[in-house]
Backbone as CSV, one residue per row, in Angstrom:
resi,resn,N_x,N_y,N_z,CA_x,CA_y,CA_z,C_x,C_y,C_z
1,MET,82.528,95.457,108.551,82.527,96.531,108.119,84.041,96.567,108.080
2,THR,84.699,97.300,106.532,85.759,97.697,106.642,86.826,98.664,107.118
3,ASP,87.731,98.645,107.238,88.339,100.102,107.526,88.320,100.831,106.492
4,PRO,88.392,102.017,106.890,88.085,103.015,106.178,89.948,103.503,104.848
5,THR,89.325,104.122,103.807,90.553,104.645,103.282,90.077,105.861,103.131
6,TYR,91.022,106.796,103.833,91.392,108.067,103.406,92.245,108.662,102.195
7,TRP,92.181,109.696,102.179,92.376,110.430,100.986,92.362,112.381,100.764
8,THR,93.421,112.557,100.181,93.027,113.999,100.134,94.088,113.810,98.528
9,SER,93.686,115.701,98.632,94.407,116.239,96.807,95.649,116.795,97.344
10,VAL,96.846,116.736,96.571,97.772,117.975,96.658,98.234,118.309,95.033
11,SER,98.413,119.526,95.435,98.824,120.604,94.621,100.200,120.232,93.638
12,SER,100.639,120.015,92.611,101.748,119.142,92.051,102.065,120.030,90.764
13,PRO,103.206,120.095,90.270,103.769,120.683,88.598,102.942,119.464,87.710
14,LEU,102.946,118.653,87.913,101.548,116.861,87.329,100.099,117.636,87.604
15,GLY,99.498,118.395,88.096,98.214,118.437,88.283,97.820,117.313,89.464
16,PRO,96.575,117.655,90.164,96.212,117.196,91.303,97.265,115.905,91.617
17,LEU,97.184,115.526,92.827,97.773,114.078,92.625,96.694,113.395,94.545
18,LEU,96.177,112.580,93.586,95.365,112.008,94.585,96.091,111.001,95.683
19,LEU,95.844,111.196,96.916,96.305,109.963,97.830,96.111,109.588,98.009
20,THR,96.078,108.371,98.831,95.285,107.326,99.875,95.864,106.622,100.758
21,ALA,95.190,107.018,101.921,96.112,105.700,102.715,95.431,105.083,103.357
22,ALA,95.726,104.310,104.441,94.878,103.334,105.904,94.924,103.962,106.916
23,PRO,93.802,103.150,107.865,93.864,103.915,108.555,95.654,104.401,109.941
24,THR,96.442,103.445,109.837,97.622,103.229,110.006,98.748,104.693,109.907
25,GLY,97.612,105.391,109.038,98.512,106.842,108.481,99.213,106.091,106.997
26,ALA,99.678,104.718,106.472,100.497,104.459,105.800,99.758,104.925,104.432
27,LEU,100.944,105.364,103.205,100.447,105.814,102.162,99.780,104.104,101.263
28,THR,98.543,104.049,100.458,98.369,103.604,99.858,98.794,103.651,98.268
29,SER,98.627,104.729,97.943,98.296,104.970,96.596,98.716,106.500,95.950
30,LEU,99.214,106.822,95.110,99.470,108.152,95.173,99.207,108.305,93.317
31,SER,98.164,108.727,92.442,97.322,108.809,91.347,97.743,110.689,90.270
32,VAL,97.626,110.617,89.762,97.376,111.214,89.160,96.620,111.546,87.993
33,PRO,95.900,112.579,87.663,94.748,112.864,86.452,94.911,111.804,85.467
34,GLY,93.857,111.090,84.925,94.121,110.477,83.358,94.990,109.286,83.985
35,GLN,95.317,108.778,84.919,96.577,108.032,84.588,95.834,106.807,84.496
36,LYS,96.615,105.540,84.040,95.992,104.266,83.814,95.852,103.789,84.978
37,GLY,94.905,102.924,85.188,94.771,102.368,86.512,94.635,102.613,87.611
38,GLY,94.740,104.443,87.582,95.022,105.445,88.538,93.160,105.427,89.820
39,ARG,93.201,105.690,90.743,92.327,105.572,91.694,91.834,106.925,91.508
40,ALA,89.766,106.337,92.252,89.365,107.892,92.541,88.319,108.013,93.351
41,PRO,88.263,108.946,94.532,87.688,109.044,95.397,86.517,107.684,95.519
42,LEU,85.605,107.129,96.607,84.490,106.628,96.470,83.568,107.281,97.599
43,ASP,82.727,106.945,97.516,81.369,107.433,98.327,81.951,106.966,100.098
44,ASP,82.064,105.836,100.233,83.037,105.563,101.559,84.312,105.933,102.420
45,TRP,84.964,106.425,100.950,86.396,106.932,101.410,86.567,108.135,102.610
46,ARG,87.058,108.333,103.426,86.901,109.540,104.267,87.682,110.948,103.471
47,ARG,87.743,111.693,103.727,88.466,113.185,102.732,89.196,113.636,104.162
48,ASP,90.412,113.415,104.481,91.230,114.234,105.667,92.564,114.415,105.069
49,PRO,92.687,115.399,105.392,94.006,115.807,104.986,95.026,115.354,105.807
50,GLY,94.970,115.190,107.098,96.098,114.589,108.351,96.838,113.828,108.093
51,PRO,96.656,112.640,107.524,97.800,111.512,107.525,98.514,111.350,106.489
52,PHE,98.619,112.982,105.696,98.847,113.028,104.624,100.278,114.727,104.804
53,ARG,100.517,114.627,105.696,100.718,116.345,106.313,102.293,116.013,105.705
54,ALA,102.692,114.332,106.392,104.046,114.457,105.470,104.647,114.044,104.177
55,ALA,103.714,113.017,103.922,103.328,113.283,102.224,103.380,114.252,101.268
56,GLN,102.628,115.395,101.772,102.800,116.685,101.577,103.753,117.241,101.279
57,GLU,104.517,117.331,102.710,105.499,118.165,102.722,106.938,117.543,101.921
58,GLN,107.248,116.101,102.047,108.164,115.972,101.145,107.968,116.262,99.292
59,LEU,106.128,115.950,99.173,106.394,116.366,97.762,106.549,117.720,97.168
60,GLN,106.366,118.594,98.071,106.885,119.754,97.757,108.227,119.899,97.862
61,ALA,108.799,119.587,98.913,110.089,119.517,98.891,110.869,119.008,97.657
62,TYR,110.706,117.702,97.459,110.353,117.302,96.004,110.473,117.814,94.642
63,PHE,109.794,118.360,94.576,108.965,119.249,93.239,109.656,120.801,93.218
64,ALA,110.361,121.284,94.419,111.050,122.384,94.901,112.369,122.340,94.447
65,GLY,112.971,120.388,94.828,114.211,120.455,94.186,115.111,120.309,95.310
66,ASP,114.485,120.165,96.615,114.949,119.905,98.289,115.516,118.662,98.872
67,LEU,114.681,117.453,97.995,114.163,116.331,97.985,114.862,115.607,96.969
68,LYS,115.581,114.420,97.445,115.460,113.355,96.194,115.332,112.219,96.983
69,GLU,114.780,111.809,98.191,114.677,110.887,98.763,113.655,110.277,99.858
70,PHE,112.417,109.641,99.016,111.183,110.025,100.197,111.114,108.952,101.514
71,ARG,111.067,109.552,101.915,110.712,108.910,103.668,109.857,108.090,104.272
72,LEU,108.633,107.680,103.879,106.983,107.829,104.253,107.106,106.559,104.024
73,ARG,106.194,106.677,105.427,105.769,104.829,105.229,104.332,104.519,104.197
74,TRP,104.513,103.550,103.793,103.754,103.427,102.434,103.344,101.641,102.652
75,HIS,102.074,101.374,102.087,101.898,99.758,102.203,101.260,99.817,100.819
76,ALA,101.634,98.633,100.081,100.843,98.699,98.691,100.550,97.100,98.275
77,GLU,98.884,96.857,97.907,98.664,95.392,97.791,99.388,94.512,96.461
78,GLY,99.962,93.763,96.930,100.125,93.555,95.439,101.222,91.731,95.849
79,THR,101.011,91.252,94.303,101.592,89.275,94.045,103.076,89.677,94.745
80,ALA,103.517,88.996,95.446,104.878,88.295,95.405,105.526,88.874,94.899
81,PHE,105.992,88.308,93.779,106.120,88.868,92.466,106.136,90.697,92.080
82,ARG,104.945,91.419,92.253,104.992,92.447,91.971,105.785,93.557,93.401
83,LYS,105.255,92.688,94.490,106.227,93.706,95.579,108.077,92.807,95.137
84,ARG,108.426,92.347,95.003,109.719,92.311,94.603,110.332,93.297,93.987
85,VAL,109.340,93.306,92.312,109.853,94.226,91.304,109.459,96.163,92.231
86,TRP,108.643,96.410,93.163,107.942,97.173,93.433,109.743,97.915,94.478
87,ALA,109.827,96.933,95.368,110.851,97.006,95.856,112.280,97.201,95.124
88,ALA,112.533,96.632,94.246,113.832,97.432,93.040,113.281,98.463,93.032
89,LEU,112.430,98.894,92.701,112.220,100.369,92.194,112.890,101.776,92.749
90,ASP,112.425,100.820,94.589,112.714,102.076,95.737,114.148,102.016,95.649
91,ASP,114.704,101.178,95.110,116.842,101.170,95.186,117.054,102.029,93.670
92,ILE,116.537,102.247,92.927,116.750,103.503,91.767,117.153,104.767,92.512
93,PRO,118.537,105.473,92.141,118.433,106.518,93.141,118.090,107.618,91.702
94,PHE,117.998,108.952,92.863,117.522,110.322,92.135,118.507,110.148,90.927
95,GLY,118.182,111.067,89.693,119.223,111.254,88.944,119.854,110.255,87.773
96,SER,118.778,108.521,88.078,119.622,107.950,87.327,118.302,106.953,86.300
97,THR,118.542,106.373,85.952,117.944,105.466,85.326,117.899,104.149,85.167
98,VAL,117.191,102.884,84.848,117.580,101.598,84.430,117.067,101.304,83.497
99,THR,116.830,99.705,83.241,116.030,99.467,81.910,115.647,98.567,82.974
100,TYR,114.073,98.261,81.951,113.188,96.957,82.200,113.867,95.490,82.846
101,GLY,114.661,95.293,81.826,116.352,94.296,81.870,117.007,94.498,82.800
102,GLU,117.394,95.139,83.533,117.780,95.541,84.555,116.704,95.390,85.802
103,ILE,115.809,95.669,86.024,114.963,95.267,86.831,114.638,93.689,86.984
104,ALA,114.633,93.206,86.228,114.364,91.604,85.954,115.601,91.127,86.921
105,ALA,116.703,91.552,86.131,117.762,91.328,86.477,118.357,91.171,88.349
106,ARG,117.884,92.164,88.219,118.187,92.308,90.165,117.200,91.689,90.695
107,ILE,116.231,91.553,90.417,115.011,90.796,91.240,115.277,89.025,91.100
108,GLY,116.432,88.500,89.858,116.901,87.397,89.863,115.834,86.846,88.729
109,ALA,114.703,87.443,88.003,113.742,86.764,87.132,114.545,87.348,85.924
110,PRO,114.289,85.949,85.049,114.848,85.607,83.669,114.956,86.845,82.449
111,ARG,115.261,86.756,81.557,115.270,87.932,80.875,113.718,87.992,79.861
112,ALA,113.016,86.081,79.705,112.299,86.692,79.157,110.961,87.507,80.419
113,ALA,111.358,87.328,81.305,110.441,87.746,82.466,110.093,89.657,81.945
114,VAL,110.510,90.127,81.064,110.952,91.652,81.252,109.432,91.922,80.814
115,ARG,108.643,91.253,80.410,106.996,91.708,80.336,106.449,91.989,81.169
116,ALA,106.350,90.710,81.890,106.209,91.013,83.576,106.425,91.691,84.161
117,VAL,107.749,92.004,84.475,108.282,93.544,84.651,107.794,94.547,84.783
118,GLY,107.393,94.302,83.469,106.790,95.652,82.864,105.378,96.077,83.320
119,GLY,104.820,95.050,83.479,103.400,94.643,84.134,103.272,94.817,85.230
120,ALA,104.235,94.812,86.586,104.345,95.162,87.749,104.527,96.516,87.824
121,ILE,105.416,97.176,86.752,105.752,98.748,87.104,104.900,99.172,86.702
122,GLY,103.737,98.740,85.551,102.551,99.755,85.550,101.651,99.630,86.409
123,ALA,101.728,98.350,87.361,100.505,98.324,88.175,100.915,99.240,89.648
124,ASN,102.425,99.367,89.657,103.028,100.733,90.710,101.522,101.492,91.070
125,PRO,100.833,101.643,92.270,100.072,102.102,93.461,100.541,103.538,93.567
126,LEU,101.949,103.506,93.678,102.719,104.912,94.847,103.389,105.454,93.011
127,LEU,102.686,106.040,92.223,103.017,107.177,91.515,104.501,108.194,92.302
128,VAL,105.377,108.476,91.188,106.075,109.781,92.079,107.354,109.267,93.122
129,VAL,106.983,108.592,94.078,107.671,108.185,95.456,108.335,107.052,95.639
130,ARG,107.318,106.402,94.706,107.766,104.984,94.323,108.499,104.971,92.519
131,PRO,109.608,104.953,92.007,110.414,105.955,91.458,110.176,104.832,89.431
132,CYS,108.907,104.699,89.453,108.918,103.553,88.323,109.109,104.742,86.937
133,HIS,108.933,106.322,87.421,109.347,107.077,86.136,110.828,106.856,85.582
134,ARG,111.742,105.966,86.657,112.894,105.835,86.524,113.392,104.295,85.634
135,VAL,112.745,104.007,85.148,112.495,102.962,84.293,112.017,102.963,83.254
136,ILE,113.166,102.802,82.174,113.362,103.095,80.316,113.751,101.604,79.862
137,GLY,113.021,101.823,78.545,113.245,100.667,77.446,114.819,100.401,76.707
138,ALA,115.014,99.607,76.553,116.643,99.085,76.110,116.791,99.814,75.302
139,GLY,118.004,100.744,75.245,118.400,101.911,74.119,118.368,103.028,74.720
140,GLY,117.571,103.174,76.383,117.339,104.949,76.086,115.527,104.850,75.838
141,ALA,114.890,104.408,75.518,113.426,104.546,74.957,112.746,104.654,75.939
142,LEU,111.951,105.938,76.122,111.162,105.939,77.385,109.871,105.371,76.511
143,THR,109.499,104.485,77.344,108.390,104.000,77.139,107.504,104.051,78.270
144,GLY,106.299,103.765,77.949,105.472,103.512,79.453,105.845,104.191,80.618
145,TYR,104.473,104.928,80.885,104.008,105.523,82.188,102.881,105.492,82.608
146,ALA,102.508,104.689,83.572,100.750,104.949,83.864,100.358,106.226,83.548
147,GLY,101.576,107.030,84.269,100.764,108.360,84.332,100.948,109.410,82.912
148,GLY,101.771,108.844,81.787,101.376,109.580,80.927,102.877,109.999,80.660
149,LEU,103.228,109.778,79.513,105.138,109.591,79.139,105.486,111.124,78.840
150,ASP,104.148,112.459,79.390,104.683,113.627,79.145,105.196,113.662,80.660
151,ARG,104.248,113.431,81.434,104.557,113.261,83.078,106.073,112.336,83.427
152,LYS,106.012,111.411,82.848,108.018,111.128,82.520,108.659,111.867,82.371
153,VAL,108.718,112.748,81.414,109.473,113.413,80.750,109.821,114.572,81.360
154,ARG,108.784,115.148,82.332,108.730,116.220,83.282,109.330,115.809,84.281
155,LEU,109.161,114.824,84.756,110.054,114.166,86.300,111.568,113.639,85.620
156,LEU,111.638,112.984,84.885,113.250,112.731,84.185,113.837,114.335,84.391
157,THR,113.123,114.949,83.463,113.696,116.820,83.456,114.272,117.023,84.647
158,HIS,113.067,116.968,85.461,113.190,117.768,86.568,114.026,116.893,87.314
159,GLU,114.603,115.668,87.560,115.913,114.684,87.946,116.734,115.307,87.287
160,GLY,116.916,116.080,86.373,118.141,116.203,85.335,118.930,115.059,84.841
161,VAL,117.724,114.328,84.533,118.179,112.814,83.301,118.364,113.504,82.362
162,LEU,117.361,114.224,81.938,116.566,114.515,80.585,116.833,116.093,80.683
163,PRO,117.448,116.719,79.808,118.176,118.076,79.495,116.823,118.769,79.903
164,ALA,116.708,120.459,80.065,115.481,121.303,80.277,115.243,121.641,79.446
């Protein structure tokens, strides 16, 4: 028997957020409705808001403008390359952006790896809390976001990157 996946739904300005966690309480995903590659509850998952109290409080504080850095335990499955890219996302400060090329450079990948970096960012299972919305295209283009470009714009506007 495999360990159960716990889940809950949290209201947000982006719509209902689906959060999943391992039995340890570590957050394993955060999805938005209609997300490319997003998750949906399975029959054997356990709905329980208990493991998500800290995440819910921090998300509420973030959307209220009172929190700029999440301090949550999370665990995301991925290749070593994806984990390096995701770790680089964690270092992008609130209210700033970097390009896909800058992420490639930060992880020591060649410039030719920009597409692979984009693929890893697109596979980020922890939207909002692992800030993939802060990655933009060369020249400032708002390219790609698994949660939809409208949500990327809303998040960057919330963080003061884009004018309200």
